[in-house]
Tab-separated table of C-alpha atoms in Angstrom:
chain	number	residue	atom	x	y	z
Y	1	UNK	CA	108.030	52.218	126.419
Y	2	UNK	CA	110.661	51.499	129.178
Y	3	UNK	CA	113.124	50.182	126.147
Y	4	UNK	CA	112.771	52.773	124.112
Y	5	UNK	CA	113.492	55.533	126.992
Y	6	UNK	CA	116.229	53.426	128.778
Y	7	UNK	CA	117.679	53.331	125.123
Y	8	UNK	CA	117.577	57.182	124.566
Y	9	UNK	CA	118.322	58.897	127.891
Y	10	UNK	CA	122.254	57.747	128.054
Y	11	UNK	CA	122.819	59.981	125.117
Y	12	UNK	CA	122.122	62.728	127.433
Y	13	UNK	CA	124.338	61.707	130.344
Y	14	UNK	CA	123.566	62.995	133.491
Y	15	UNK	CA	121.460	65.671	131.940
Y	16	UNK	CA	118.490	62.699	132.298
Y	17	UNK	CA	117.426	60.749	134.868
Y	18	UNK	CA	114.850	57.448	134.217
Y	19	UNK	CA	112.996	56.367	137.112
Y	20	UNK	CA	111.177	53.661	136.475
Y	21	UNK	CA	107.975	53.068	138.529
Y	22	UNK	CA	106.603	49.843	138.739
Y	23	UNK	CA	102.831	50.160	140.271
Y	24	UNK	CA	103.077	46.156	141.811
Y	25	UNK	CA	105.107	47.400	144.560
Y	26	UNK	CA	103.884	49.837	147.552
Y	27	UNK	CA	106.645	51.832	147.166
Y	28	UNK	CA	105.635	52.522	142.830
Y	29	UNK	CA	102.012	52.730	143.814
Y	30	UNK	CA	102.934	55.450	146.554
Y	31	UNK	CA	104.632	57.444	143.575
Y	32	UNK	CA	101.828	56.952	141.370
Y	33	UNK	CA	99.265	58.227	143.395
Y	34	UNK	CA	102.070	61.047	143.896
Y	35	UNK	CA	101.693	61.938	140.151
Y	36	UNK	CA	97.973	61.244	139.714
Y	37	UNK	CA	97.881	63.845	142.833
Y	38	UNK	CA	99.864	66.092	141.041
Y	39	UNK	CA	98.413	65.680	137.511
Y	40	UNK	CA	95.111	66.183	139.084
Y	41	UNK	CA	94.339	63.281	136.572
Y	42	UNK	CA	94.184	59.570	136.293
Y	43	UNK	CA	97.241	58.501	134.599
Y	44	UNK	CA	97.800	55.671	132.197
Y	45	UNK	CA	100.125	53.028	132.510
Y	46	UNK	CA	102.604	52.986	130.874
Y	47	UNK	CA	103.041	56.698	130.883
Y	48	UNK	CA	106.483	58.583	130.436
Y	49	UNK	CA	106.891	61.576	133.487
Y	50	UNK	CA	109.230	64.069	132.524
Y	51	UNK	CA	109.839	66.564	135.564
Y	52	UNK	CA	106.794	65.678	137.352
Y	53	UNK	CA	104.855	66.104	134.333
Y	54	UNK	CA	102.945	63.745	131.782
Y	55	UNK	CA	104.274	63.902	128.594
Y	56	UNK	CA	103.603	60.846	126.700
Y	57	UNK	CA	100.922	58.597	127.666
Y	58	UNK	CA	101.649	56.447	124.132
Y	59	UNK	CA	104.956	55.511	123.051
Y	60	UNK	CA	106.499	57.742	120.935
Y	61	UNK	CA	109.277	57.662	118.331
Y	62	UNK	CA	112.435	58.089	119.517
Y	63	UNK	CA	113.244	61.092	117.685
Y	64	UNK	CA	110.308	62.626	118.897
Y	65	UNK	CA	111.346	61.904	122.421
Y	66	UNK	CA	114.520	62.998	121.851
Y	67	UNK	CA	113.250	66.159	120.318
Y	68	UNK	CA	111.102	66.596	123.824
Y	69	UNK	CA	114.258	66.155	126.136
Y	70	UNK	CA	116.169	68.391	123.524
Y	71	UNK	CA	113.783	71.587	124.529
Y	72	UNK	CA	113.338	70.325	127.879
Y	73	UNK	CA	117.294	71.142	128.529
Y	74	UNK	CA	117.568	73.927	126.589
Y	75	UNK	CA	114.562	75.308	128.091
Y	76	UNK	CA	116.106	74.939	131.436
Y	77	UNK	CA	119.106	76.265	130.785
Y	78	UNK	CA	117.904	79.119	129.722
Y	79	UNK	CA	115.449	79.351	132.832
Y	80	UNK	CA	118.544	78.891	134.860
Y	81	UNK	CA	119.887	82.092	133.714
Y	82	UNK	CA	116.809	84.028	134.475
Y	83	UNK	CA	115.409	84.845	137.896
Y	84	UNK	CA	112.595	82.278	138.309
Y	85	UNK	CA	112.803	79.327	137.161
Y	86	UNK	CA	109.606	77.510	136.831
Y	87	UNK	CA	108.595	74.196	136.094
Y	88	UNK	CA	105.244	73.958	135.020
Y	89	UNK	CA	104.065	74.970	130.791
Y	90	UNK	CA	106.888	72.730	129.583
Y	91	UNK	CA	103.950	70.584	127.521
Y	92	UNK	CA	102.358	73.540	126.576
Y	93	UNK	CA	105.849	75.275	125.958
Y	94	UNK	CA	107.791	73.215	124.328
Y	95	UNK	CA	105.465	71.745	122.101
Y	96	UNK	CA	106.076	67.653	123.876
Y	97	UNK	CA	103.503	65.111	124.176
């Protein structure tokens, strides 16, 4: 899952971020139990987090995760424009995951 993201987020530039969290260290299992905090849920491993969310907790085909940061952006963008900008929905939103 780690290839297959660290192959598709440099044709977004600086748009995307990876973070890669790697549980076998205190400072990756502080960040998971971060997420599982914030997911309210247990979450698997390997997972892929898109702004704080789950998304994909299989891997997915690259299209498809392209697709997902495709109307993640967008989505932003035009959230920038309004007055709030909110994070949470995007999975329910944008149709990801």
């Amino acid at each position: 899952m780690a290839r297959l993201v660290e192959s598709v987020a440099p044709e977004f530039g600086e748009q995307v971020q990876v973070r890669k969290v790697v549980t076998k260290t205190m400072a990756g299992a502080l960040r998971y139990r971060e997420l599982v905090k914030s997911e309210k849920r247990h979450i698997p491993v390997p997972s892929i987090i898109l702004n704080g969310k789950l998304f994909f907790h299989v891997t997915p085909q690259a299209e498809e995760l392209r697709d997902c940061l495709n109307r993640i952006i967008h989505s932003r963008k035009s959230s920038d424009n309004a007055a709030d900008s909110r994070q949470e929905g995007y999975e329910n939103e944008q149709g990801c995951g």
